[in-house]
Coordinates of C-alpha atoms and ligand atoms in Angstrom, one line a residue:
M1 CA -7.5 -11.3 -20.1
K2 CA -6.2 -7.7 -20.4
F3 CA -4.4 -6.1 -17.5
V4 CA -2.4 -2.9 -16.8
K5 CA 0.8 -3.0 -14.8
M6 CA 1.1 0.2 -12.7
E7 CA 3.4 1.3 -9.9
G8 CA 3.6 3.9 -7.2
L9 CA 7.2 4.4 -6.0
G10 CA 8.0 1.0 -7.2
N11 CA 5.1 -0.7 -5.3
D12 CA 3.6 -2.4 -8.3
Y13 CA 0.2 -3.8 -9.0
L14 CA -1.7 -5.5 -11.8
F15 CA -4.9 -3.7 -12.6
L16 CA -8.0 -5.5 -14.0
N17 CA -11.0 -3.6 -15.3
C18 CA -13.8 -5.5 -13.5
L19 CA -16.6 -2.9 -14.3
E20 CA -18.5 -5.5 -16.3
G21 CA -17.5 -8.7 -14.5
E22 CA -14.5 -10.4 -12.9
P23 CA -12.5 -13.6 -13.5
P24 CA -13.1 -16.4 -11.1
E25 CA -10.9 -17.1 -8.0
L26 CA -9.3 -13.7 -7.6
P27 CA -7.1 -14.6 -4.7
R28 CA -5.6 -17.4 -6.6
L29 CA -5.2 -15.2 -9.7
A30 CA -3.5 -12.6 -7.7
K31 CA -1.0 -15.1 -6.3
T32 CA -0.4 -16.7 -9.7
L33 CA 0.1 -13.5 -11.7
S34 CA 2.1 -11.7 -9.0
D35 CA 4.8 -14.3 -9.1
R36 CA 7.9 -12.7 -10.5
H37 CA 9.0 -15.8 -12.3
F38 CA 5.9 -17.9 -13.2
G39 CA 3.6 -14.9 -13.6
V40 CA 3.7 -11.2 -14.6
G41 CA 5.3 -10.1 -11.4
A42 CA 3.8 -7.6 -9.0
D43 CA 3.2 -6.8 -5.3
G44 CA -0.4 -7.7 -5.9
L45 CA -3.6 -7.4 -7.9
I46 CA -6.2 -4.6 -7.9
C47 CA -9.7 -5.0 -9.4
V48 CA -11.5 -1.8 -10.4
K49 CA -15.2 -2.3 -9.8
P50 CA -18.3 -0.1 -10.1
G51 CA -18.9 2.2 -7.2
Q52 CA -21.9 1.7 -5.0
A53 CA -21.2 4.5 -2.5
G54 CA -18.5 6.2 -4.7
D55 CA -17.3 6.6 -8.2
F56 CA -15.4 3.3 -8.3
T57 CA -14.6 0.4 -5.9
M58 CA -11.1 -0.8 -5.3
E59 CA -10.7 -4.5 -4.4
M60 CA -7.1 -5.3 -3.6
Y61 CA -5.1 -8.5 -3.1
N62 CA -1.6 -8.9 -1.9
A63 CA 0.9 -11.1 -3.8
D64 CA 0.1 -14.1 -1.5
G65 CA -3.6 -13.8 -2.5
S66 CA -4.7 -12.3 0.8
R67 CA -7.2 -9.4 0.7
G68 CA -5.9 -5.9 1.7
A69 CA -8.4 -3.5 3.1
M70 CA -6.6 -0.4 1.8
C71 CA -3.6 0.3 -0.4
G72 CA -2.2 3.9 -0.5
N73 CA 0.1 3.4 -3.6
G74 CA -2.5 1.3 -5.3
I75 CA -5.4 3.8 -4.9
R76 CA -3.2 6.5 -6.4
C77 CA -2.6 4.2 -9.4
L78 CA -6.4 3.5 -9.5
G79 CA -7.1 7.2 -9.8
K80 CA -4.7 7.3 -12.8
F81 CA -6.1 4.1 -14.3
V82 CA -9.7 5.4 -14.4
Y83 CA -8.8 8.9 -15.6
D84 CA -6.2 8.1 -18.2
S85 CA -8.4 5.3 -19.7
G86 CA -11.3 7.7 -20.0
L87 CA -13.5 5.9 -17.5
T88 CA -14.0 9.3 -15.8
R89 CA -13.2 12.9 -16.5
K90 CA -13.6 13.9 -12.9
C91 CA -10.5 15.1 -11.0
C92 CA -12.1 14.6 -7.5
L93 CA -13.2 11.0 -7.0
T94 CA -14.5 8.9 -4.1
I95 CA -13.2 5.4 -4.1
Q96 CA -14.9 2.7 -2.1
T97 CA -12.4 0.4 -0.3
D98 CA -12.8 -2.4 2.3
A99 CA -11.7 0.3 4.8
G100 CA -14.4 2.7 3.7
P101 CA -14.5 5.6 1.2
R102 CA -11.4 7.5 0.3
G103 CA -11.3 10.9 -1.5
L104 CA -8.8 11.4 -4.3
E105 CA -7.7 14.6 -6.0
L106 CA -6.0 14.0 -9.3
S107 CA -3.3 16.4 -10.7
V108 CA -3.5 16.2 -14.4
R109 CA -0.6 17.3 -16.8
N110 CA -0.9 17.0 -20.6
G111 CA -4.1 15.0 -20.2
R112 CA -2.6 12.4 -17.9
V113 CA -2.6 12.0 -14.2
A114 CA 0.8 12.8 -12.8
E115 CA 0.2 13.0 -9.1
V116 CA -2.7 12.1 -6.7
T117 CA -3.6 13.3 -3.2
V118 CA -5.5 10.8 -1.1
D119 CA -7.6 11.7 2.0
M120 CA -6.4 8.8 4.2
G121 CA -8.7 9.6 7.0
Q122 CA -7.7 9.4 10.7
A123 CA -5.0 7.2 12.1
Q124 CA -5.8 5.1 15.2
I125 CA -2.7 4.7 17.4
D126 CA -2.4 2.3 20.3
E127 CA 0.0 2.0 23.2
E128 CA 3.4 0.5 22.3
V129 CA 3.8 -3.2 22.6
Y130 CA 7.0 -5.0 23.6
C131 CA 7.6 -7.8 21.1
Q132 CA 10.3 -10.5 21.8
T133 CA 11.4 -12.4 18.7
A134 CA 14.2 -14.7 17.6
A135 CA 15.9 -11.6 16.2
G136 CA 15.7 -9.6 19.4
A137 CA 13.1 -7.5 21.2
F138 CA 11.4 -4.4 19.8
W139 CA 8.9 -1.8 20.9
V140 CA 6.2 -1.7 18.3
T141 CA 3.5 1.1 17.9
P142 CA 0.3 -0.4 16.5
V143 CA -1.3 2.0 14.0
E144 CA -4.5 1.5 12.0
V145 CA -4.9 3.5 8.8
G146 CA -7.7 1.4 7.3
N147 CA -5.3 -1.5 7.4
P148 CA -3.1 -2.7 10.3
H149 CA 0.5 -1.5 10.8
G150 CA 3.3 -1.8 13.4
V151 CA 5.8 1.0 13.5
V152 CA 9.3 0.4 15.0
F153 CA 11.5 3.5 15.7
C154 CA 15.1 2.8 14.9
P155 CA 18.2 5.0 14.4
E156 CA 19.0 3.3 11.1
W157 CA 17.8 0.2 9.4
T158 CA 18.8 -2.0 6.4
E159 CA 16.9 -3.9 3.8
E160 CA 18.4 -7.1 5.1
E161 CA 17.2 -6.4 8.6
T162 CA 13.7 -5.6 7.2
A163 CA 13.6 -9.0 5.5
R164 CA 14.8 -10.7 8.7
V165 CA 12.8 -9.0 11.4
G166 CA 9.7 -7.9 9.5
P167 CA 8.1 -11.4 9.2
L168 CA 8.8 -12.1 12.9
L169 CA 7.0 -8.9 14.0
E170 CA 4.2 -9.5 11.4
H171 CA 3.3 -12.6 13.3
C172 CA 4.1 -11.4 16.8
P173 CA 1.1 -12.7 18.9
R174 CA 1.2 -9.6 21.1
L175 CA 0.3 -7.4 18.2
G176 CA -3.1 -9.1 18.0
R177 CA -3.2 -9.6 14.2
R178 CA -0.9 -9.9 11.2
R179 CA 0.4 -6.4 10.5
N180 CA 2.4 -4.5 7.9
I181 CA 5.7 -3.5 9.7
E182 CA 7.5 -0.2 9.2
F183 CA 11.0 0.6 10.4
L184 CA 11.1 4.3 10.9
T185 CA 14.1 6.6 11.2
V186 CA 13.2 10.2 12.1
E187 CA 15.8 12.4 10.2
D188 CA 14.3 15.7 11.3
R189 CA 10.9 17.3 11.8
E190 CA 10.3 17.3 8.0
H191 CA 11.9 14.1 6.9
L192 CA 11.2 10.5 7.8
T193 CA 12.9 7.5 6.4
V194 CA 10.9 4.2 6.3
R195 CA 11.6 0.7 5.2
V196 CA 8.6 -1.7 5.0
W197 CA 7.8 -5.3 5.4
E198 CA 4.3 -5.7 3.9
R199 CA 1.8 -8.3 5.2
G200 CA 1.2 -10.6 2.2
S201 CA 3.8 -9.1 -0.1
G202 CA 7.1 -9.0 1.9
V203 CA 9.7 -6.3 1.4
T204 CA 8.3 -3.7 -0.9
L205 CA 9.9 -0.5 -2.3
A206 CA 7.2 1.6 -0.8
C207 CA 3.9 1.4 1.2
G208 CA 1.5 4.3 1.1
T209 CA -0.5 3.3 4.2
G210 CA 2.8 2.5 5.9
A211 CA 4.2 5.9 5.2
C212 CA 1.0 7.4 6.8
A213 CA 1.2 5.1 9.8
S214 CA 4.9 6.0 10.3
F215 CA 4.0 9.8 10.0
A216 CA 1.2 9.3 12.6
A217 CA 3.4 7.5 15.0
A218 CA 6.1 10.2 14.7
R219 CA 3.4 13.0 15.2
R220 CA 2.2 11.2 18.3
R221 CA 5.6 11.6 19.8
D222 CA 5.9 15.2 18.4
L223 CA 9.0 14.1 16.4
C224 CA 7.7 15.7 13.2
G225 CA 5.6 18.7 12.2
P226 CA 2.2 18.6 10.4
K227 CA 3.9 18.2 7.0
A228 CA 6.7 15.8 6.2
Q229 CA 8.4 14.0 3.4
V230 CA 8.4 10.2 3.9
H231 CA 11.4 8.7 2.1
L232 CA 11.1 5.1 1.1
P233 CA 13.5 3.0 -1.0
G234 CA 11.2 3.5 -4.1
G235 CA 10.8 7.3 -3.6
S236 CA 9.2 9.9 -1.5
L237 CA 5.6 10.7 -0.4
R238 CA 4.3 14.0 1.1
V239 CA 2.1 13.4 4.1
E240 CA 0.2 16.2 5.8
E241 CA -2.1 16.4 8.8
R242 CA -5.1 18.7 8.5
E243 CA -7.9 18.8 11.1
N244 CA -6.8 15.4 12.4
R245 CA -6.9 13.7 9.0
L246 CA -4.0 12.5 7.0
F247 CA -3.4 13.5 3.3
M248 CA -0.9 11.6 1.2
T249 CA 0.4 12.9 -2.1
G250 CA 2.6 11.1 -4.6
P251 CA 3.1 9.9 -8.1
A252 CA 1.5 7.0 -10.1
H253 CA 2.8 5.5 -13.3
T254 CA 1.6 3.1 -16.0
V255 CA 4.3 0.6 -16.8
F256 CA 2.7 -1.4 -19.6
R257 CA -0.6 -2.9 -20.8
G258 CA -0.7 -6.6 -21.3
E259 CA -2.8 -9.6 -22.0
T260 CA -2.6 -13.1 -20.5
D261 CA -4.4 -16.2 -21.7
F262 CA -3.4 -17.7 -18.4
L263 CA -5.2 -21.0 -18.0
W264 CA -5.3 -22.8 -14.8
H265 CA -2.7 -25.5 -14.6
S266 CA -4.2 -28.8 -13.5
E267 CA -3.8 -29.4 -9.8
T268 CA -1.3 -32.2 -10.6
E269 CA 1.1 -29.7 -12.2
N270 CA 1.8 -27.6 -9.1
Ligands
LIG1 N1 -0.1 -5.3 2.4 C1 -1.2 -4.4 2.8 C2 -1.9 -3.8 1.6 C3 -1.1 -3.0 0.6 C4 -0.6 -1.7 1.3 C5 0.5 -1.0 0.6 N2 1.0 -1.5 -0.7 C6 0.2 0.5 0.4 O1 0.6 1.2 -0.5 O2 -0.5 1.0 1.3 C7 -2.1 -5.1 3.8 O3 -2.3 -6.3 3.6 O4 -2.7 -4.4 4.6

């Protein structure tokens, strides 16, 4: 089975061309191949399928095999995947996701996609929730950008704290459902710094939907302007609000093309 390893700001995914069929047990395949020791290693798996209501369909799985409704870094990589592999020559695409259609604008340089702008739609922001955890109490702003997020405003935040507090807030019953958790430091009106604990993948170097959720939460408090750079450990994204819709722009890279003759181990082996 052929795959393409791609990444957006170090948030890395395995891409399968499923335009003419798909392997069985995708959740289990995602979990197995995402493992960084026993598999290829990735934050998850993305299947490119034919578009019913759009040019293509994105079916995304986190590293634990759970389904993700939308993936900001992943959809930018999908735009690059389909253009660079000649599956389309269009630079404006509509991609069907579990969260609905998303518009992509591809920036092409030397015949390859260098950068992608995604119409992320409108963010839904709810009232802050007070979450008490074993690591302390936090005010969390629930934000929906096609998938669920919880944004925590903090003066500064470390990777260690992300790994310690993120899973506790992910499962905080007061947040209603498992959420991706962002720890947001507002540097100024044009610069946000974000660390992410991703539902289903853990600490990642970047999260496109999380960057947009953080931007939306900062906008709601008028802590940033209509355009901002969101700085994540893996790099920066540009997020802009136009007519109440969010637009995210950032890079996408192809790391390598591979093939796996992965056969299911018998249940007795693991
Ligand atoms: N873990 C997320 C999906 C991936 C989101 C992230 N990688 C992005 O770039 O938006 C979820 O289960 O909702």
